[in-house]
XYZ file of C-alpha atoms in Angstrom:
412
model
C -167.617 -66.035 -236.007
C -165.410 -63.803 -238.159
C -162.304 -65.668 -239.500
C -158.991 -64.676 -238.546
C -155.399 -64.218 -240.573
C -152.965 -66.137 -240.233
C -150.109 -65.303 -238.034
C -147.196 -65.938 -240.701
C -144.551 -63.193 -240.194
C -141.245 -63.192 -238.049
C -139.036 -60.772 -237.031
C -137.045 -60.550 -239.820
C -140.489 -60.816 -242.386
C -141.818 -57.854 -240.663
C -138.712 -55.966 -240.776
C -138.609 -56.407 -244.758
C -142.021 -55.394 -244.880
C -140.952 -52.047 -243.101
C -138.592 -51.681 -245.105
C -140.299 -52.479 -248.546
C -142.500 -49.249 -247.285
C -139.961 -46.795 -246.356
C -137.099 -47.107 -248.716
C -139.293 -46.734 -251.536
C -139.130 -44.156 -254.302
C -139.122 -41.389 -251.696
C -135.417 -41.403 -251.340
C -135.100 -41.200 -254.870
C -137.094 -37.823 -254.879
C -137.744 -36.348 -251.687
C -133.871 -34.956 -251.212
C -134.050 -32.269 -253.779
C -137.061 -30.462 -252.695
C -135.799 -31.377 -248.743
C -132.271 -29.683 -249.805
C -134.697 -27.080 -251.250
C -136.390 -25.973 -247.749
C -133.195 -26.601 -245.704
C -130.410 -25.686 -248.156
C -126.766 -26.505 -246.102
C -128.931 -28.140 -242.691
C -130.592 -30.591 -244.768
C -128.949 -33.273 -242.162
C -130.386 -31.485 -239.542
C -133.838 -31.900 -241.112
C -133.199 -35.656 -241.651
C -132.304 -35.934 -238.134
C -135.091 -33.942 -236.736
C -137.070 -36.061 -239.315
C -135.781 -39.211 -237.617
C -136.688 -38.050 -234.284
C -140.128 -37.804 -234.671
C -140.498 -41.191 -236.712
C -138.849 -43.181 -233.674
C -141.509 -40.958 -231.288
C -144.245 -42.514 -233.227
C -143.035 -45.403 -233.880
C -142.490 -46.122 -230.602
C -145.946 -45.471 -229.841
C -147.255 -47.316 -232.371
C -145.227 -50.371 -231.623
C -146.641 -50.304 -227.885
C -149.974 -49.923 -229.123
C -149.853 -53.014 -231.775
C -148.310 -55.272 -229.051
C -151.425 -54.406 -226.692
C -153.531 -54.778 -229.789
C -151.990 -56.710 -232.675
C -155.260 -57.024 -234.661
C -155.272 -55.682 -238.467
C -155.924 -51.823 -238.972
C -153.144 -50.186 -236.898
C -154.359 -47.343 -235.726
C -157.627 -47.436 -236.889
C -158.206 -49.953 -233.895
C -155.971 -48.168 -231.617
C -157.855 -45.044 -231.625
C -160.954 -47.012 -231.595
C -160.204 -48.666 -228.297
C -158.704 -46.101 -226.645
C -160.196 -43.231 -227.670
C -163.203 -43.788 -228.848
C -165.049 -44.991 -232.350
C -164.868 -41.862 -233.910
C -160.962 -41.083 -233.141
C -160.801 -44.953 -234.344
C -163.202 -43.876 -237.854
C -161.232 -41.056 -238.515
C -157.738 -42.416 -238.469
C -158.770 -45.170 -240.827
C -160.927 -42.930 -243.343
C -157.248 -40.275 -243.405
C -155.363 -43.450 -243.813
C -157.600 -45.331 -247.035
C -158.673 -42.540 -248.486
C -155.404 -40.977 -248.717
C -153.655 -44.415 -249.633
C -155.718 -45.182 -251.802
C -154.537 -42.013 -253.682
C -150.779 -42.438 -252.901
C -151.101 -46.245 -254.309
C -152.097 -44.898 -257.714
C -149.263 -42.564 -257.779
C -146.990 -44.755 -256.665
C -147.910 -46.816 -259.464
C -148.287 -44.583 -261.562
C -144.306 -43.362 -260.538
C -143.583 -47.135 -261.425
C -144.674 -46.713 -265.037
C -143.192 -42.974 -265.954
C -139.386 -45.469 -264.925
C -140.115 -48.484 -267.190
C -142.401 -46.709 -269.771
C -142.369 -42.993 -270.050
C -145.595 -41.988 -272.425
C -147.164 -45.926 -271.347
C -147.453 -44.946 -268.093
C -151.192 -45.794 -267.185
C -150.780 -49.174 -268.546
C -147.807 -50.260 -267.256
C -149.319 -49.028 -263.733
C -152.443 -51.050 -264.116
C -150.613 -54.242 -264.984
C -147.926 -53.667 -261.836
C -151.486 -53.290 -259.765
C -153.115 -56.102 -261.393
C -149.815 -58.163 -260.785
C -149.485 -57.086 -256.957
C -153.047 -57.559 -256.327
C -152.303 -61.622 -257.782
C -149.214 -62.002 -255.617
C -151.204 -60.770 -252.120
C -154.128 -62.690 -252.587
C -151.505 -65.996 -252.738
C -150.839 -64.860 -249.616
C -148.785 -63.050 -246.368
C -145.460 -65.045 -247.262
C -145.508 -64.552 -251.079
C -145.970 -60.941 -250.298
C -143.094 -60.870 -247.837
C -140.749 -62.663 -250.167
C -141.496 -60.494 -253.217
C -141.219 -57.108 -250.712
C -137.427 -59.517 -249.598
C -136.069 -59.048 -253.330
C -137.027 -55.923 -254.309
C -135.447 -54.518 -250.785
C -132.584 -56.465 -251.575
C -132.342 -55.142 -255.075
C -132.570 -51.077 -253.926
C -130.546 -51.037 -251.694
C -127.752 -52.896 -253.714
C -128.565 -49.587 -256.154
C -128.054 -47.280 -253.210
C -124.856 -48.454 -251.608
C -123.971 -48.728 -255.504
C -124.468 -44.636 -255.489
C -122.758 -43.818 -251.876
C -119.978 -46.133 -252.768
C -119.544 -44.162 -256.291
C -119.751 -40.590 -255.113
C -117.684 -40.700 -251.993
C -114.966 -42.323 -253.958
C -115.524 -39.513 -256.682
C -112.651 -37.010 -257.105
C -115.392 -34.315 -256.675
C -116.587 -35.358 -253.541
C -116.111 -32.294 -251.067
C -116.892 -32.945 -247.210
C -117.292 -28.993 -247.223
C -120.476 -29.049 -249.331
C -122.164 -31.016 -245.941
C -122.850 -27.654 -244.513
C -121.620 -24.739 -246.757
C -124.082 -22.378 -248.223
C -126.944 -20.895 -247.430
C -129.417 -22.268 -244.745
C -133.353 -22.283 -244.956
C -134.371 -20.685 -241.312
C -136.068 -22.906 -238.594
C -139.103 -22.850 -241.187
C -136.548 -24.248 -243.888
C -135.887 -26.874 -241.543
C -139.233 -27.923 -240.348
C -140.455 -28.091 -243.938
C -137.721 -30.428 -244.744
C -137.914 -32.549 -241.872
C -141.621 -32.879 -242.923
C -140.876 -33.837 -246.118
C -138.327 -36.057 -244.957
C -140.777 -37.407 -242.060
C -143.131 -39.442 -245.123
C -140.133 -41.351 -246.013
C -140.004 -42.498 -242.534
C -143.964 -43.367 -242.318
C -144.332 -46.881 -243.870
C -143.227 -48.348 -240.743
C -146.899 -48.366 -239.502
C -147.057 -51.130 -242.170
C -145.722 -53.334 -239.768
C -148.463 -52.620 -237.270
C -151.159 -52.536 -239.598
C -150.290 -56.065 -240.162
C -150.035 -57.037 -236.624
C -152.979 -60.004 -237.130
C -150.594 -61.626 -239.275
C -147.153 -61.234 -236.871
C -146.071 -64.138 -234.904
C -145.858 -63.638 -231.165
C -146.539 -59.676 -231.505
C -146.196 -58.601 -228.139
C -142.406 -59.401 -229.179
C -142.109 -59.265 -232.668
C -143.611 -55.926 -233.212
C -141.339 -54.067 -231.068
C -137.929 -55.445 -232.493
C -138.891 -55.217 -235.877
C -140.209 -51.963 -236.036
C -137.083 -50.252 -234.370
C -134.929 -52.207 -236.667
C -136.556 -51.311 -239.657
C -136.617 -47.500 -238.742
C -132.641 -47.627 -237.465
C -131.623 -49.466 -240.931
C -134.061 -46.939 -242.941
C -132.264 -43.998 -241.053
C -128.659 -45.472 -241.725
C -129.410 -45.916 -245.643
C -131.153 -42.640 -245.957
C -128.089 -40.555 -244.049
C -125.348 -42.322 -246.234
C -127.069 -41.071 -249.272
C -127.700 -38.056 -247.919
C -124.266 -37.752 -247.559
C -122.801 -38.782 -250.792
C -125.410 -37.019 -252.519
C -124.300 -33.586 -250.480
C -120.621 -34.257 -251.219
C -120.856 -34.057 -254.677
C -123.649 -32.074 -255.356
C -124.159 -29.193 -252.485
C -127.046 -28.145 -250.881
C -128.266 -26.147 -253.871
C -127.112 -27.868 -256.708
C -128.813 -31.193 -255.219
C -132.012 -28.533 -254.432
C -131.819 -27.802 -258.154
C -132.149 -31.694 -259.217
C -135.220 -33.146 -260.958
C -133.427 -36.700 -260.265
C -131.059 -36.518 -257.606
C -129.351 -39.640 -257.478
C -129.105 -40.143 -261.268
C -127.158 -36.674 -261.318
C -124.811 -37.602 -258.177
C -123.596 -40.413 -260.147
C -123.265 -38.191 -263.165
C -121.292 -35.650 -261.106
C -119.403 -38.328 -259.707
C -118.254 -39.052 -263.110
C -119.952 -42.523 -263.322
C -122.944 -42.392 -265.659
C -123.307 -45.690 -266.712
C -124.839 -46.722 -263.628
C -127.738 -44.072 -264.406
C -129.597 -47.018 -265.741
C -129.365 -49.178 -263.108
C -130.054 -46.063 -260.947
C -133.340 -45.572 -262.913
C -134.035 -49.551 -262.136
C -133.628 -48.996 -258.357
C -136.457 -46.084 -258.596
C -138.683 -48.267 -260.514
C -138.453 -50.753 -257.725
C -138.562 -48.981 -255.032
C -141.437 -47.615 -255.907
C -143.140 -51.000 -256.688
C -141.768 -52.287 -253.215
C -143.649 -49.106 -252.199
C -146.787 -50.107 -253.616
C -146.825 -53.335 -252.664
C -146.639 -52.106 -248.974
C -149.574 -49.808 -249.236
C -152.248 -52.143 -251.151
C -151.048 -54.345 -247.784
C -151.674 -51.541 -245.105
C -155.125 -50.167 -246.947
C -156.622 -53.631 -247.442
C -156.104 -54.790 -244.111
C -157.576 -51.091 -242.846
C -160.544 -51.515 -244.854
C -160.719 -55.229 -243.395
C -160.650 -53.598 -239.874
C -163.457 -51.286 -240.863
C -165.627 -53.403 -242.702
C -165.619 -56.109 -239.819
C -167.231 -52.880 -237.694
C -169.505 -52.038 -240.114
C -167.975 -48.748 -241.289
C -167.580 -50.462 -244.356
C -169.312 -52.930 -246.255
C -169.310 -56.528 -244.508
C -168.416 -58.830 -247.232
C -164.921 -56.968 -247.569
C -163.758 -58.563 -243.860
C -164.095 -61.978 -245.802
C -160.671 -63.734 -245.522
C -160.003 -66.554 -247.669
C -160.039 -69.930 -245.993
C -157.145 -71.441 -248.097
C -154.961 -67.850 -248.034
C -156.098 -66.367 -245.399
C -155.906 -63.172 -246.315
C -158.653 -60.528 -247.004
C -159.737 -61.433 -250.812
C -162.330 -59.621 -250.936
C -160.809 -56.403 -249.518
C -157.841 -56.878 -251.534
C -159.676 -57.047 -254.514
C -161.613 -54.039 -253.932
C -158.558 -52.030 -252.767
C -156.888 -52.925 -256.511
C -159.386 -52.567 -258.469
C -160.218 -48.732 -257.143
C -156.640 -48.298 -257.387
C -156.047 -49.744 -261.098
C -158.891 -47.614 -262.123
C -157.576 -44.687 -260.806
C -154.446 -45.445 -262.141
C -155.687 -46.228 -265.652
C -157.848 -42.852 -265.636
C -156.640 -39.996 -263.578
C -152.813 -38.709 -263.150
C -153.351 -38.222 -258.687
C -149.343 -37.709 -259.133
C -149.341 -34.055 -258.235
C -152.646 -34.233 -256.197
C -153.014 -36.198 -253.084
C -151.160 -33.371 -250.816
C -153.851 -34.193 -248.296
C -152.236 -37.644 -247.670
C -149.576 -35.967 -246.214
C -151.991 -34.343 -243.644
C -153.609 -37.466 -243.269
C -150.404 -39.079 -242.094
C -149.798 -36.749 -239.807
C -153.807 -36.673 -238.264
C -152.732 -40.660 -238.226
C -150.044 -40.522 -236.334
C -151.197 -37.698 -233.885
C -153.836 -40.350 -233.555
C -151.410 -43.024 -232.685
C -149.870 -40.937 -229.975
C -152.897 -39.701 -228.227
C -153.700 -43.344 -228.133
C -150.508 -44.340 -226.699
C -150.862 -41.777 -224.086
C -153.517 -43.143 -222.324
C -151.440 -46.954 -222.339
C -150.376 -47.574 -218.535
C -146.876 -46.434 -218.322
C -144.291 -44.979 -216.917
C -142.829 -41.473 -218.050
C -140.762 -42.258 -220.713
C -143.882 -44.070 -222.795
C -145.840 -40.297 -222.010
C -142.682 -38.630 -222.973
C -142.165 -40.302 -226.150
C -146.245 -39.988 -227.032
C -145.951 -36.179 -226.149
C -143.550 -35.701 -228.152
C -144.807 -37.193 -231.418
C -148.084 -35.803 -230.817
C -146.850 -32.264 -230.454
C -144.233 -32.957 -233.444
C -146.680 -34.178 -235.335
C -149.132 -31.076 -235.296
C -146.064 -29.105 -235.632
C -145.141 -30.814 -239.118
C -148.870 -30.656 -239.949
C -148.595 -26.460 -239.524
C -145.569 -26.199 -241.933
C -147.153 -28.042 -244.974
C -148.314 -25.524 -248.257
C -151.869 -24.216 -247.199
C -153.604 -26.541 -250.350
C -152.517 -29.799 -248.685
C -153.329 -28.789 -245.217
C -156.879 -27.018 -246.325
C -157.536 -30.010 -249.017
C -156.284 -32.201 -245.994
C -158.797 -31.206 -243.514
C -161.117 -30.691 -245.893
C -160.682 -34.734 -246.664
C -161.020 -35.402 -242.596
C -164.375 -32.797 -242.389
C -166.078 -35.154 -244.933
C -165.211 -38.511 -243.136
C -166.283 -36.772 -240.030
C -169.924 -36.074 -241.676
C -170.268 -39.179 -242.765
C -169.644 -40.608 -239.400
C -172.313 -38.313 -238.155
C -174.923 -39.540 -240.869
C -174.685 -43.527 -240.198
C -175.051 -42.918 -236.665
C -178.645 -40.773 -236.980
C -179.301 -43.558 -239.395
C -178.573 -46.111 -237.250
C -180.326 -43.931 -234.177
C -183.295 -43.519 -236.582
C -183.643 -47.581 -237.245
């Protein structure tokens, strides 16, 4: 009989976790090319952006309380839909990851070594790989400080530019606006900041009571995520505009600048570098226990569902999932190439609705799933034509290699 994890995480664990995934280095970047799309309704876009987060959130939340086993929505789509609805959400979802872990570390070593990149991304791999196989609560107190220590940087930065001399409440919405396309390219942008909250279901093995953990922590994580991302929003808007904040390479680091406060640049630097590791450390969690899911139904190799009788955690899917990404990492820049994870989270999540759809309930749990579902193919339509074609094309292969093991298997 296949060994289980151990149920570790609380409320208050799982919300840290969620938020370890979504404030992450994404806040540090994605405004400028969001204020970009949108120009002067980039709030707009962040609330549109919010919308469709709590739509799948909510989904997903229902679904990991009816199912809190690891993989998320791998399993979800499995059971309700079907194995190959179930195959394809998790292929998007490691595949993608997999890519968006080596950037992300590879983001952590451009901070604390520009030109040493590579290396210092291996070690932070090598080094996050060691603190998850100690196990769940290690994991969830080193995602605790590093969430504590970003968003000390971040209320740092509102506090600084809205108490600036240049801050204007005018620049909110002056200047020129992006269209309805504008906006729904921003709020897709925007939307992937949002996403890591299906880190908290993806863990659901290892959640105490998760019929009622999942469900607070998940809408706490997303409401606190959405309260830090407006306020710097804000500040950022108030002293930079709409276009001078679209014309940023490091948005933050110049608010503070324009603010007139540029010693804390290096501590806003610091806060990026974290963030970014707290992001990391989220999605070696989420792919791991997807390829546990996957390899305990044979779509991947059996000895990766191994969980470690001392740890209990997945060792040997761990492992693997570091050492592909370290590799990568120490090889290949996938910085300005894994566009196609973007579709993937959206085929994920459109997943995760569809599944929650077919759940027993009454019309607002239809309501909500419709909505994300349609929201979700929406976003998916508005991304640049290389991500959605190199996106798809990502999804066609996992596809045909579903079709392949099961003539195999047929064949045998």
């Amino acid at each position: 009989m296949e060994r289980e994890l151990r149920r570790t995480l609380g409320v208050s664990d799982a919300v840290v976790v969620g938020l370890g995934a979504m404030v992450g280095a994404g806040i540090f970047a994605a405004l400028a090319p969001a204020a970009g799309a949108a120009g002067s309704m980039l709030l707009g876009a962040l609330a549109l952006a919010a919308v469709v987060a709590y739509c799948n959130a909510h989904s997903s939340a229902r679904l990991a309380a009816r199912y809190p086993a690891s993989g998320g929505t791998y399993v979800y789509g499995r059971e309700r839909l079907g194995p190959f609805w179930g195959y394809l959400a998790g292929w998007g979802f490691v595949i993608g990851k997999t890519a968006s872990c080596a950037a992300m570390a590879l983001t952590v070593g451009a901070y604390v070594w520009p030109g040493r990149e590579h290396v210092v991304a291996v070690a932070a791999v090598l080094a996050l790989t060691a603190a998850n196989y100690g196990g769940m609560q290690k994991s969830a107190r080193i995602a605790r400080v590093i969430v504590a220590a970003v968003l000390a940087v971040l209320a740092a930065v509102v506090v600084v530019c809205l108490s600036s001399d240049t801050a204007d409440a005018d620049r909110l919405t002056s200047g020129a606006t992006g269209g309805v396309g504008g906006l729904l390219q921003a709020a897709g942008l925007l939307f992937f900041a949002f996403a890591g909250y299906a880190r908290i279901t993806t863990l659901g093995e290892e959640v105490r009571d998760p019929e009622r953990t999942i469900p607070r922590a998940v809408p706490i994580a997303l409401g606190i995520t959405l309260l830090v991302y407006a306020s710097v929003a804000v500040a950022a808007l108030s002293v930079l505009g709409a276009q001078g904040l679209a014309a940023s390479t490091a948005p933050l680091d110049d608010a503070v600048r324009a603010a007139g406060v540029p010693g804390l640049s290096p501590a806003v630097r610091v806060g990026a570098a974290l963030a970014a590791l707290g992001a990391l450390l989220s999605l070696v969690l989420g792919v791991s226990r997807t390829v546990l899911a996957m390899a305990r139904d044979g779509h991947l190799p059996r000895a990766l569902a191994a969980v470690h009788p001392r740890y209990q955690v997945p060792h040997h899917a761990e492992l693997a999932v570091g050492a592909v990404v370290a590799v990568l990492a120490a090889t290949v820049d996938v910085r300005g190439a894994i566009g196609f994870s973007s579709f993937g989270v959206l085929t994920y999540y459109a997943i995760a609705n569809a599944s929650a759809w077919t759940l027993d309930s009454g019309v607002k749990g239809r309501a909500v799933a419709a909505v994300g579902l349609s929201s979700c193919v929406l976003l998916a339509c508005t991304l640049p034509a290389a991500s959605a074609v190199t996106g798809a094309a990502v999804l066609a292969l996992g596809a045909c290699v579903h079709g392949v093991r099961r003539r195999f298997r047929a064949g045998i």
